[in-house]
Amino acid sequence: MIGLLLACVLAMTGCKRAAPEEAIREQVAALQSAIEARSASDVAAVLDDDFIGPQNMDRRAARQLAAVMMLRHQRIGVLTGPLDITLQGEDRAMVRTRAAVSGADGSARLPDSAQAWRVESGWRLRDGVWRINRLDWTPVLE
């Protein structure tokens, strides 16, 4: 009986550790879907209220940048590499990945533009939801 109880406690502890990483992976997938669906408001929903991006970009500016890119391209594709998630305590995490982003107008079968990026993001757990509070991206090839 004690062995069964110990196994349950260990299993729950293991689940507890995996839960933040899985929640972050789900949020990354939601962000990717929002970009591909061309929904600037859904992109902004993944950003924390105190979001900061390159050149002190705030949440509002990030939403506007997403909207401009979505107006420019009728189709947007996003392909991410493996996520390297590092938990920093119970409510913060760092995620590193590479992403390829392509854009095309409605008539093109091939993208008009494409770029590979090295992406590093800081995440914060607030009110039970993981959101990006810091984001930086640099081109892989220049």
Coordinates of C-alpha atoms in Angstrom, one line a residue:
M1 CA 0.0 0.0 0.0
I2 CA 2.8 2.4 0.9
G3 CA 4.6 1.5 -2.4
L4 CA 1.4 2.3 -4.3
L5 CA 1.0 5.7 -2.5
L6 CA 4.7 6.5 -3.2
A7 CA 4.3 5.6 -6.8
C8 CA 1.3 7.9 -7.1
V9 CA 3.2 10.8 -5.4
L10 CA 6.1 10.3 -7.7
A11 CA 3.9 10.2 -10.8
M12 CA 2.1 13.4 -9.7
T13 CA 5.5 15.1 -9.1
G14 CA 6.6 14.1 -12.6
C15 CA 3.3 15.4 -14.1
K16 CA 3.8 18.6 -12.2
R17 CA 7.2 19.2 -13.7
A18 CA 6.0 18.4 -17.2
A19 CA 2.8 20.6 -16.9
P20 CA 4.5 24.0 -17.4
E21 CA 6.5 22.9 -20.4
E22 CA 3.4 21.4 -22.0
A23 CA 1.4 24.6 -21.3
I24 CA 4.2 26.7 -22.9
R25 CA 4.3 24.4 -25.9
E26 CA 0.5 24.8 -26.3
Q27 CA 0.9 28.6 -26.2
V28 CA 3.6 28.5 -28.8
A29 CA 1.3 26.4 -31.0
A30 CA -1.5 28.9 -30.4
L31 CA 0.8 31.8 -31.4
Q32 CA 1.8 29.9 -34.6
S33 CA -1.9 29.3 -35.4
A34 CA -2.8 32.9 -34.7
I35 CA 0.0 34.1 -37.1
E36 CA -1.1 31.6 -39.8
A37 CA -4.8 32.6 -39.3
R38 CA -3.7 36.2 -39.7
S39 CA -5.3 37.2 -36.4
A40 CA -3.4 40.1 -34.8
S41 CA -5.7 40.1 -31.8
D42 CA -5.0 36.4 -31.1
V43 CA -1.2 37.1 -31.4
A44 CA -1.6 39.9 -28.8
A45 CA -3.5 37.5 -26.6
V46 CA -0.3 35.4 -26.1
L47 CA 1.7 38.5 -25.1
D48 CA 1.8 39.6 -21.5
D49 CA 0.6 43.1 -20.5
D50 CA 4.1 44.2 -19.8
F51 CA 5.5 42.7 -23.0
I52 CA 8.8 44.1 -24.4
G53 CA 10.3 43.3 -27.7
P54 CA 13.1 44.6 -29.9
Q55 CA 13.7 48.4 -29.7
N56 CA 11.4 48.6 -26.6
M57 CA 8.4 47.4 -28.6
D58 CA 5.4 47.2 -26.3
R59 CA 2.3 44.9 -26.6
R60 CA 0.4 47.5 -28.6
A61 CA 3.2 48.0 -31.1
A62 CA 3.7 44.3 -31.5
R63 CA 0.0 43.9 -32.3
Q64 CA 0.3 46.7 -34.9
L65 CA 3.4 45.1 -36.4
A66 CA 1.5 41.8 -36.7
A67 CA -1.5 43.6 -38.3
V68 CA 0.7 45.3 -40.9
M69 CA 2.4 42.0 -41.8
M70 CA -1.0 40.3 -42.1
L71 CA -2.3 43.0 -44.4
R72 CA 0.8 42.7 -46.5
H73 CA 0.5 38.9 -46.9
Q74 CA -2.7 37.0 -47.5
R75 CA -1.0 33.8 -46.6
I76 CA 1.6 33.4 -43.9
G77 CA 3.4 30.2 -43.0
V78 CA 5.3 29.5 -39.8
L79 CA 7.6 26.5 -39.2
T80 CA 9.3 26.2 -35.8
G81 CA 12.2 24.0 -34.9
P82 CA 12.4 22.1 -31.6
L83 CA 11.7 24.2 -28.5
D84 CA 14.4 24.5 -25.9
I85 CA 12.4 25.4 -22.7
T86 CA 14.3 26.3 -19.5
L87 CA 12.1 26.8 -16.5
Q88 CA 13.2 29.6 -14.1
G89 CA 11.3 29.0 -10.9
E90 CA 7.6 28.3 -10.9
D91 CA 6.4 31.3 -12.9
R92 CA 9.1 32.1 -15.5
A93 CA 10.6 30.3 -18.4
M94 CA 13.0 30.9 -21.3
V95 CA 12.2 29.4 -24.7
R96 CA 14.7 29.3 -27.6
T97 CA 14.0 28.0 -31.1
R98 CA 14.4 28.7 -34.8
A99 CA 11.5 29.6 -37.0
A100 CA 11.0 30.0 -40.7
V101 CA 8.3 32.5 -41.7
S102 CA 7.0 33.0 -45.2
G103 CA 4.4 35.3 -46.7
A104 CA 2.6 35.3 -50.0
D105 CA -0.2 37.2 -51.7
G106 CA -3.4 35.3 -52.5
S107 CA -2.4 34.3 -56.0
A108 CA 1.1 33.0 -55.4
R109 CA 1.7 29.3 -54.8
L110 CA 5.2 30.1 -53.6
P111 CA 6.0 32.6 -50.9
D112 CA 6.9 36.2 -51.9
S113 CA 9.2 36.4 -49.0
A114 CA 10.7 34.0 -46.4
Q115 CA 13.2 34.4 -43.6
A116 CA 14.7 32.1 -41.0
W117 CA 14.9 33.5 -37.5
R118 CA 16.6 32.7 -34.2
V119 CA 14.0 33.4 -31.6
E120 CA 14.4 33.8 -27.8
S121 CA 11.4 34.5 -25.6
G122 CA 10.8 35.0 -21.9
W123 CA 7.6 33.7 -20.5
R124 CA 5.7 34.5 -17.3
L125 CA 2.9 32.5 -15.7
R126 CA 0.2 35.0 -14.6
D127 CA -3.3 34.0 -13.5
G128 CA -2.7 30.4 -14.6
V129 CA -1.7 31.4 -18.2
W130 CA 1.8 31.4 -19.7
R131 CA 2.4 34.5 -21.8
I132 CA 5.4 36.1 -23.5
N133 CA 6.8 39.0 -21.6
R134 CA 10.1 39.4 -23.6
L135 CA 10.8 38.5 -27.2
D136 CA 13.9 38.9 -29.4
W137 CA 14.5 37.6 -32.9
T138 CA 17.5 37.8 -35.2
P139 CA 17.9 36.6 -38.8
V140 CA 19.7 33.3 -39.1
L141 CA 21.0 34.3 -42.6
E142 CA 21.8 37.8 -43.7

